[in-house]
mmCIF file of N, CA and C in Angstrom:
data_model
loop_
_atom_site.group_PDB
_atom_site.id
_atom_site.type_symbol
_atom_site.label_atom_id
_atom_site.label_comp_id
_atom_site.label_asym_id
_atom_site.label_seq_id
_atom_site.Cartn_x
_atom_site.Cartn_y
_atom_site.Cartn_z
ATOM 1 N N SER A 1 15.909 -58.173 -115.423
ATOM 2 C CA SER A 1 15.051 -58.404 -116.572
ATOM 3 C C SER A 1 14.014 -57.294 -116.678
ATOM 4 N N LYS A 2 13.345 -57.258 -117.787
ATOM 5 C CA LYS A 2 12.380 -56.198 -118.081
ATOM 6 C C LYS A 2 11.185 -56.207 -117.131
ATOM 7 N N ASN A 3 10.731 -57.354 -116.677
ATOM 8 C CA ASN A 3 9.551 -57.465 -115.831
ATOM 9 C C ASN A 3 9.862 -57.556 -114.345
ATOM 10 N N SER A 4 11.129 -57.502 -113.958
ATOM 11 C CA SER A 4 11.441 -57.610 -112.528
ATOM 12 C C SER A 4 11.104 -56.304 -111.822
ATOM 13 N N LYS A 5 10.633 -56.437 -110.598
ATOM 14 C CA LYS A 5 10.250 -55.270 -109.807
ATOM 15 C C LYS A 5 11.490 -54.685 -109.130
ATOM 16 N N ALA A 6 11.665 -53.385 -109.263
ATOM 17 C CA ALA A 6 12.798 -52.714 -108.630
ATOM 18 C C ALA A 6 12.567 -52.632 -107.133
ATOM 19 N N GLU A 7 13.614 -52.862 -106.369
ATOM 20 C CA GLU A 7 13.524 -52.768 -104.921
ATOM 21 C C GLU A 7 14.505 -51.701 -104.439
ATOM 22 N N TYR A 8 14.012 -50.835 -103.561
ATOM 23 C CA TYR A 8 14.824 -49.760 -103.030
ATOM 24 C C TYR A 8 14.709 -49.746 -101.518
ATOM 25 N N THR A 9 15.752 -49.311 -100.856
ATOM 26 C CA THR A 9 15.696 -49.096 -99.410
ATOM 27 C C THR A 9 15.380 -47.621 -99.187
ATOM 28 N N PRO A 10 14.881 -47.260 -98.007
ATOM 29 C CA PRO A 10 14.603 -45.844 -97.739
ATOM 30 C C PRO A 10 15.827 -44.944 -97.925
ATOM 31 N N GLU A 11 17.020 -45.469 -97.699
ATOM 32 C CA GLU A 11 18.234 -44.675 -97.856
ATOM 33 C C GLU A 11 18.517 -44.351 -99.326
ATOM 34 N N GLU A 12 17.910 -45.091 -100.244
ATOM 35 C CA GLU A 12 18.139 -44.882 -101.677
ATOM 36 C C GLU A 12 17.074 -43.998 -102.330
ATOM 37 N N VAL A 13 16.133 -43.511 -101.537
ATOM 38 C CA VAL A 13 15.024 -42.727 -102.082
ATOM 39 C C VAL A 13 15.120 -41.289 -101.582
ATOM 40 N N LEU A 14 14.932 -40.347 -102.483
ATOM 41 C CA LEU A 14 14.892 -38.936 -102.122
ATOM 42 C C LEU A 14 13.511 -38.401 -102.479
ATOM 43 N N PRO A 15 12.620 -38.274 -101.488
ATOM 44 C CA PRO A 15 11.294 -37.732 -101.792
ATOM 45 C C PRO A 15 11.385 -36.235 -102.088
ATOM 46 N N ILE A 16 10.676 -35.802 -103.110
ATOM 47 C CA ILE A 16 10.677 -34.400 -103.498
ATOM 48 C C ILE A 16 9.238 -33.912 -103.568
ATOM 49 N N VAL A 17 8.965 -32.780 -102.947
ATOM 50 C CA VAL A 17 7.636 -32.178 -102.966
ATOM 51 C C VAL A 17 7.765 -30.782 -103.549
ATOM 52 N N LEU A 18 6.984 -30.490 -104.571
ATOM 53 C CA LEU A 18 6.971 -29.152 -105.158
ATOM 54 C C LEU A 18 5.753 -28.413 -104.634
ATOM 55 N N VAL A 19 5.971 -27.211 -104.146
ATOM 56 C CA VAL A 19 4.888 -26.412 -103.592
ATOM 57 C C VAL A 19 4.885 -25.059 -104.299
ATOM 58 N N ARG A 20 3.730 -24.682 -104.804
ATOM 59 C CA ARG A 20 3.612 -23.379 -105.471
ATOM 60 C C ARG A 20 3.605 -22.268 -104.434
ATOM 61 N N ASN A 21 4.085 -21.102 -104.832
ATOM 62 C CA ASN A 21 4.024 -19.967 -103.917
ATOM 63 C C ASN A 21 2.552 -19.595 -103.711
ATOM 64 N N PRO A 22 2.205 -19.083 -102.546
ATOM 65 C CA PRO A 22 0.789 -18.841 -102.230
ATOM 66 C C PRO A 22 0.094 -17.880 -103.197
ATOM 67 N N TYR A 23 0.765 -16.807 -103.579
ATOM 68 C CA TYR A 23 0.101 -15.827 -104.435
ATOM 69 C C TYR A 23 -0.188 -16.410 -105.821
ATOM 70 N N GLY A 24 0.782 -17.095 -106.408
ATOM 71 C CA GLY A 24 0.570 -17.735 -107.706
ATOM 72 C C GLY A 24 -0.509 -18.793 -107.648
ATOM 73 N N TRP A 25 -0.530 -19.566 -106.556
ATOM 74 C CA TRP A 25 -1.548 -20.607 -106.381
ATOM 75 C C TRP A 25 -2.938 -19.990 -106.255
ATOM 76 N N MET A 26 -3.038 -18.902 -105.479
ATOM 77 C CA MET A 26 -4.348 -18.262 -105.309
ATOM 78 C C MET A 26 -4.842 -17.667 -106.624
ATOM 79 N N LYS A 27 -3.941 -17.055 -107.409
ATOM 80 C CA LYS A 27 -4.337 -16.520 -108.705
ATOM 81 C C LYS A 27 -4.836 -17.639 -109.624
ATOM 82 N N SER A 28 -4.181 -18.790 -109.589
ATOM 83 C CA SER A 28 -4.633 -19.902 -110.439
ATOM 84 C C SER A 28 -5.962 -20.464 -109.942
ATOM 85 N N MET A 29 -6.204 -20.396 -108.629
ATOM 86 C CA MET A 29 -7.483 -20.856 -108.091
ATOM 87 C C MET A 29 -8.624 -19.955 -108.557
ATOM 88 N N CYS A 30 -8.337 -18.675 -108.802
ATOM 89 C CA CYS A 30 -9.366 -17.770 -109.330
ATOM 90 C C CYS A 30 -9.780 -18.209 -110.731
ATOM 91 N N LYS A 31 -8.844 -18.722 -111.503
ATOM 92 C CA LYS A 31 -9.146 -19.176 -112.864
ATOM 93 C C LYS A 31 -9.818 -20.543 -112.868
ATOM 94 N N ASN A 32 -9.345 -21.444 -111.992
ATOM 95 C CA ASN A 32 -9.904 -22.794 -111.923
ATOM 96 C C ASN A 32 -9.996 -23.215 -110.456
ATOM 97 N N PRO A 33 -11.116 -22.944 -109.797
ATOM 98 C CA PRO A 33 -11.221 -23.190 -108.352
ATOM 99 C C PRO A 33 -11.432 -24.656 -107.962
ATOM 100 N N TYR A 34 -11.552 -25.553 -108.933
ATOM 101 C CA TYR A 34 -11.770 -26.970 -108.661
ATOM 102 C C TYR A 34 -12.988 -27.138 -107.752
ATOM 103 N N ALA A 35 -12.804 -27.689 -106.567
ATOM 104 C CA ALA A 35 -13.935 -27.963 -105.675
ATOM 105 C C ALA A 35 -14.123 -26.879 -104.612
ATOM 106 N N ALA A 36 -13.392 -25.786 -104.729
ATOM 107 C CA ALA A 36 -13.462 -24.716 -103.725
ATOM 108 C C ALA A 36 -14.486 -23.660 -104.128
ATOM 109 N N LYS A 37 -15.125 -23.080 -103.112
ATOM 110 C CA LYS A 37 -16.103 -22.011 -103.343
ATOM 111 C C LYS A 37 -15.920 -20.939 -102.272
ATOM 112 N N TRP A 38 -15.915 -19.657 -102.710
ATOM 113 C CA TRP A 38 -15.825 -18.532 -101.790
ATOM 114 C C TRP A 38 -16.436 -17.309 -102.439
ATOM 115 N N GLY A 39 -16.776 -16.339 -101.621
ATOM 116 C CA GLY A 39 -17.394 -15.116 -102.105
ATOM 117 C C GLY A 39 -16.476 -14.338 -103.035
ATOM 118 N N GLY A 40 -16.989 -13.955 -104.193
ATOM 119 C CA GLY A 40 -16.217 -13.176 -105.157
ATOM 120 C C GLY A 40 -15.287 -13.989 -106.025
ATOM 121 N N MET A 41 -15.406 -15.286 -105.986
ATOM 122 C CA MET A 41 -14.457 -16.135 -106.718
ATOM 123 C C MET A 41 -14.515 -15.947 -108.229
ATOM 124 N N HIS A 42 -15.634 -15.498 -108.761
ATOM 125 C CA HIS A 42 -15.756 -15.309 -110.207
ATOM 126 C C HIS A 42 -15.527 -13.862 -110.636
ATOM 127 N N ASP A 43 -15.269 -12.984 -109.674
ATOM 128 C CA ASP A 43 -15.044 -11.573 -109.963
ATOM 129 C C ASP A 43 -13.540 -11.295 -109.918
ATOM 130 N N GLU A 44 -12.977 -10.882 -111.040
ATOM 131 C CA GLU A 44 -11.533 -10.670 -111.137
ATOM 132 C C GLU A 44 -11.017 -9.681 -110.095
ATOM 133 N N LYS A 45 -11.800 -8.657 -109.770
ATOM 134 C CA LYS A 45 -11.359 -7.646 -108.814
ATOM 135 C C LYS A 45 -11.395 -8.140 -107.368
ATOM 136 N N SER A 46 -12.342 -8.999 -107.024
ATOM 137 C CA SER A 46 -12.483 -9.408 -105.627
ATOM 138 C C SER A 46 -12.050 -10.848 -105.360
ATOM 139 N N CYS A 47 -11.618 -11.560 -106.361
ATOM 140 C CA CYS A 47 -11.284 -12.972 -106.177
ATOM 141 C C CYS A 47 -10.215 -13.200 -105.110
ATOM 142 N N LEU A 48 -9.180 -12.381 -105.107
ATOM 143 C CA LEU A 48 -8.074 -12.589 -104.166
ATOM 144 C C LEU A 48 -8.270 -11.916 -102.812
ATOM 145 N N ARG A 49 -9.401 -11.280 -102.595
ATOM 146 C CA ARG A 49 -9.630 -10.618 -101.300
ATOM 147 C C ARG A 49 -9.742 -11.661 -100.194
ATOM 148 N N LEU A 50 -8.900 -11.493 -99.192
ATOM 149 C CA LEU A 50 -8.921 -12.434 -98.072
ATOM 150 C C LEU A 50 -9.982 -12.069 -97.045
ATOM 151 N N LYS A 51 -10.344 -10.782 -97.021
ATOM 152 C CA LYS A 51 -11.390 -10.331 -96.105
ATOM 153 C C LYS A 51 -12.463 -9.589 -96.890
ATOM 154 N N LYS A 52 -13.672 -9.640 -96.362
ATOM 155 C CA LYS A 52 -14.795 -8.929 -96.976
ATOM 156 C C LYS A 52 -14.733 -7.455 -96.576
ATOM 157 N N GLU A 53 -15.638 -6.662 -97.119
ATOM 158 C CA GLU A 53 -15.662 -5.231 -96.793
ATOM 159 C C GLU A 53 -15.926 -4.973 -95.309
ATOM 160 N N ASN A 54 -16.597 -5.903 -94.631
ATOM 161 C CA ASN A 54 -16.869 -5.746 -93.202
ATOM 162 C C ASN A 54 -15.719 -6.296 -92.339
ATOM 163 N N TYR A 55 -14.586 -6.593 -92.964
ATOM 164 C CA TYR A 55 -13.367 -7.079 -92.306
ATOM 165 C C TYR A 55 -13.472 -8.492 -91.746
ATOM 166 N N GLU A 56 -14.520 -9.220 -92.112
ATOM 167 C CA GLU A 56 -14.598 -10.633 -91.746
ATOM 168 C C GLU A 56 -13.860 -11.432 -92.815
ATOM 169 N N TRP A 57 -13.348 -12.595 -92.437
ATOM 170 C CA TRP A 57 -12.643 -13.445 -93.392
ATOM 171 C C TRP A 57 -13.588 -13.850 -94.514
ATOM 172 N N ASN A 58 -13.063 -13.903 -95.713
ATOM 173 C CA ASN A 58 -13.804 -14.394 -96.873
ATOM 174 C C ASN A 58 -13.625 -15.910 -96.913
ATOM 175 N N THR A 59 -14.500 -16.626 -96.252
ATOM 176 C CA THR A 59 -14.332 -18.062 -96.024
ATOM 177 C C THR A 59 -14.394 -18.869 -97.313
ATOM 178 N N VAL A 60 -13.715 -20.022 -97.278
ATOM 179 C CA VAL A 60 -13.648 -20.938 -98.413
ATOM 180 C C VAL A 60 -14.158 -22.300 -97.967
ATOM 181 N N ASP A 61 -15.081 -22.860 -98.730
ATOM 182 C CA ASP A 61 -15.575 -24.218 -98.493
ATOM 183 C C ASP A 61 -15.107 -25.098 -99.644
ATOM 184 N N VAL A 62 -14.635 -26.291 -99.318
ATOM 185 C CA VAL A 62 -14.105 -27.199 -100.336
ATOM 186 C C VAL A 62 -14.777 -28.552 -100.191
ATOM 187 N N ASN A 63 -15.388 -29.027 -101.260
ATOM 188 C CA ASN A 63 -15.938 -30.387 -101.304
ATOM 189 C C ASN A 63 -14.929 -31.263 -102.021
ATOM 190 N N PHE A 64 -14.132 -31.984 -101.265
ATOM 191 C CA PHE A 64 -13.057 -32.786 -101.851
ATOM 192 C C PHE A 64 -12.959 -34.103 -101.099
ATOM 193 N N GLY A 65 -12.924 -35.193 -101.830
ATOM 194 C CA GLY A 65 -12.773 -36.497 -101.202
ATOM 195 C C GLY A 65 -13.979 -36.866 -100.367
ATOM 196 N N PRO A 66 -13.735 -37.333 -99.152
ATOM 197 C CA PRO A 66 -14.820 -37.872 -98.331
ATOM 198 C C PRO A 66 -15.735 -36.834 -97.698
ATOM 199 N N GLY A 67 -15.381 -35.562 -97.756
ATOM 200 C CA GLY A 67 -16.232 -34.590 -97.083
ATOM 201 C C GLY A 67 -15.914 -33.168 -97.448
ATOM 202 N N LYS A 68 -16.439 -32.260 -96.649
ATOM 203 C CA LYS A 68 -16.296 -30.826 -96.884
ATOM 204 C C LYS A 68 -15.337 -30.244 -95.850
ATOM 205 N N THR A 69 -14.462 -29.352 -96.311
ATOM 206 C CA THR A 69 -13.588 -28.655 -95.373
ATOM 207 C C THR A 69 -13.908 -27.171 -95.430
ATOM 208 N N HIS A 70 -13.622 -26.474 -94.346
ATOM 209 C CA HIS A 70 -13.929 -25.053 -94.213
ATOM 210 C C HIS A 70 -12.642 -24.323 -93.834
ATOM 211 N N HIS A 71 -12.367 -23.214 -94.507
ATOM 212 C CA HIS A 71 -11.134 -22.461 -94.277
ATOM 213 C C HIS A 71 -11.481 -20.982 -94.130
ATOM 214 N N LYS A 72 -10.719 -20.256 -93.311
ATOM 215 C CA LYS A 72 -10.993 -18.841 -93.054
ATOM 216 C C LYS A 72 -10.886 -17.985 -94.311
ATOM 217 N N SER A 73 -9.952 -18.310 -95.209
ATOM 218 C CA SER A 73 -9.747 -17.534 -96.428
ATOM 219 C C SER A 73 -9.001 -18.400 -97.435
ATOM 220 N N LEU A 74 -8.771 -17.850 -98.615
ATOM 221 C CA LEU A 74 -8.026 -18.575 -99.631
ATOM 222 C C LEU A 74 -6.583 -18.813 -99.180
ATOM 223 N N ALA A 75 -5.995 -17.847 -98.489
ATOM 224 C CA ALA A 75 -4.635 -18.020 -97.960
ATOM 225 C C ALA A 75 -4.611 -19.102 -96.884
ATOM 226 N N HIS A 76 -5.625 -19.146 -96.043
ATOM 227 C CA HIS A 76 -5.708 -20.200 -95.032
ATOM 228 C C HIS A 76 -5.859 -21.575 -95.707
ATOM 229 N N PHE A 77 -6.615 -21.620 -96.794
ATOM 230 C CA PHE A 77 -6.773 -22.870 -97.538
ATOM 231 C C PHE A 77 -5.425 -23.332 -98.075
ATOM 232 N N TRP A 78 -4.635 -22.423 -98.646
ATOM 233 C CA TRP A 78 -3.302 -22.779 -99.139
ATOM 234 C C TRP A 78 -2.467 -23.347 -97.995
ATOM 235 N N ASN A 79 -2.502 -22.656 -96.855
ATOM 236 C CA ASN A 79 -1.709 -23.090 -95.701
ATOM 237 C C ASN A 79 -2.165 -24.459 -95.199
ATOM 238 N N ASP A 80 -3.465 -24.687 -95.147
ATOM 239 C CA ASP A 80 -3.979 -25.982 -94.703
ATOM 240 C C ASP A 80 -3.618 -27.077 -95.711
ATOM 241 N N TRP A 81 -3.706 -26.740 -97.004
ATOM 242 C CA TRP A 81 -3.462 -27.727 -98.066
ATOM 243 C C TRP A 81 -1.990 -28.153 -98.098
ATOM 244 N N TYR A 82 -1.075 -27.188 -98.068
ATOM 245 C CA TYR A 82 0.353 -27.489 -98.165
ATOM 246 C C TYR A 82 1.049 -27.570 -96.812
ATOM 247 N N GLY A 83 0.405 -27.081 -95.759
ATOM 248 C CA GLY A 83 1.042 -27.011 -94.456
ATOM 249 C C GLY A 83 1.502 -28.330 -93.887
ATOM 250 N N GLU A 84 0.826 -29.399 -94.247
ATOM 251 C CA GLU A 84 1.209 -30.701 -93.719
ATOM 252 C C GLU A 84 2.644 -31.054 -94.094
ATOM 253 N N TYR A 85 3.084 -30.654 -95.272
ATOM 254 C CA TYR A 85 4.453 -30.932 -95.693
ATOM 255 C C TYR A 85 5.463 -30.172 -94.850
ATOM 256 N N PHE A 86 5.082 -28.988 -94.380
ATOM 257 C CA PHE A 86 6.007 -28.147 -93.636
ATOM 258 C C PHE A 86 5.953 -28.381 -92.130
ATOM 259 N N TYR A 87 4.750 -28.557 -91.601
ATOM 260 C CA TYR A 87 4.578 -28.518 -90.156
ATOM 261 C C TYR A 87 4.499 -29.871 -89.477
ATOM 262 N N LYS A 88 4.327 -30.903 -90.249
ATOM 263 C CA LYS A 88 4.252 -32.223 -89.636
ATOM 264 C C LYS A 88 5.629 -32.593 -89.104
ATOM 265 N N ASN A 89 5.680 -33.138 -87.915
ATOM 266 C CA ASN A 89 6.947 -33.461 -87.294
ATOM 267 C C ASN A 89 7.218 -34.953 -87.434
ATOM 268 N N PHE A 90 8.180 -35.297 -88.252
ATOM 269 C CA PHE A 90 8.562 -36.688 -88.435
ATOM 270 C C PHE A 90 9.850 -36.931 -87.665
ATOM 271 N N THR A 91 9.730 -37.511 -86.506
ATOM 272 C CA THR A 91 10.912 -37.786 -85.708
ATOM 273 C C THR A 91 11.003 -39.256 -85.365
ATOM 274 N N SER A 92 12.210 -39.738 -85.337
ATOM 275 C CA SER A 92 12.440 -41.131 -84.977
ATOM 276 C C SER A 92 12.556 -41.246 -83.458
ATOM 277 N N HIS A 93 12.703 -42.470 -82.988
ATOM 278 C CA HIS A 93 12.801 -42.705 -81.540
ATOM 279 C C HIS A 93 14.038 -42.082 -80.924
ATOM 280 N N ASP A 94 15.090 -41.895 -81.727
ATOM 281 C CA ASP A 94 16.309 -41.298 -81.167
ATOM 282 C C ASP A 94 16.342 -39.779 -81.325
ATOM 283 N N GLY A 95 15.229 -39.177 -81.791
ATOM 284 C CA GLY A 95 15.144 -37.734 -81.870
ATOM 285 C C GLY A 95 15.578 -37.134 -83.192
ATOM 286 N N ASP A 96 16.112 -37.949 -84.099
ATOM 287 C CA ASP A 96 16.521 -37.427 -85.411
ATOM 288 C C ASP A 96 15.293 -37.195 -86.285
ATOM 289 N N THR A 97 15.366 -36.158 -87.104
ATOM 290 C CA THR A 97 14.286 -35.918 -88.065
ATOM 291 C C THR A 97 14.400 -36.937 -89.184
ATOM 292 N N THR A 98 13.278 -37.514 -89.551
ATOM 293 C CA THR A 98 13.268 -38.541 -90.591
ATOM 294 C C THR A 98 12.219 -38.238 -91.638
ATOM 295 N N ALA A 99 12.324 -38.895 -92.753
ATOM 296 C CA ALA A 99 11.329 -38.773 -93.813
ATOM 297 C C ALA A 99 10.104 -39.601 -93.458
ATOM 298 N N PRO A 100 8.925 -39.231 -93.974
ATOM 299 C CA PRO A 100 7.683 -39.914 -93.599
ATOM 300 C C PRO A 100 7.425 -41.209 -94.355
ATOM 301 N N PHE A 101 8.423 -42.050 -94.533
ATOM 302 C CA PHE A 101 8.190 -43.364 -95.158
ATOM 303 C C PHE A 101 8.887 -44.442 -94.402
#
């Protein structure tokens, strides 16, 4: 019926995650940085610089959700933001890789 709730088993679900490439994501962050702040973010020439002129990382601070996060650079922020999808290890008791649901 129209109002019945659909029920699925984990075997019937295919989770899909879309991740932007780092360079395209960083360029879009220069246009709309959301809650992120870093040195040179409003300057078109220096926005994508990962390091300052003194070779120190151009750090990024983000006020998002319950608190503030700190990242070494915009590239590090991308890696921290999307890295959980890649680096988290979801393994079952028998050693097989499984989905996180």
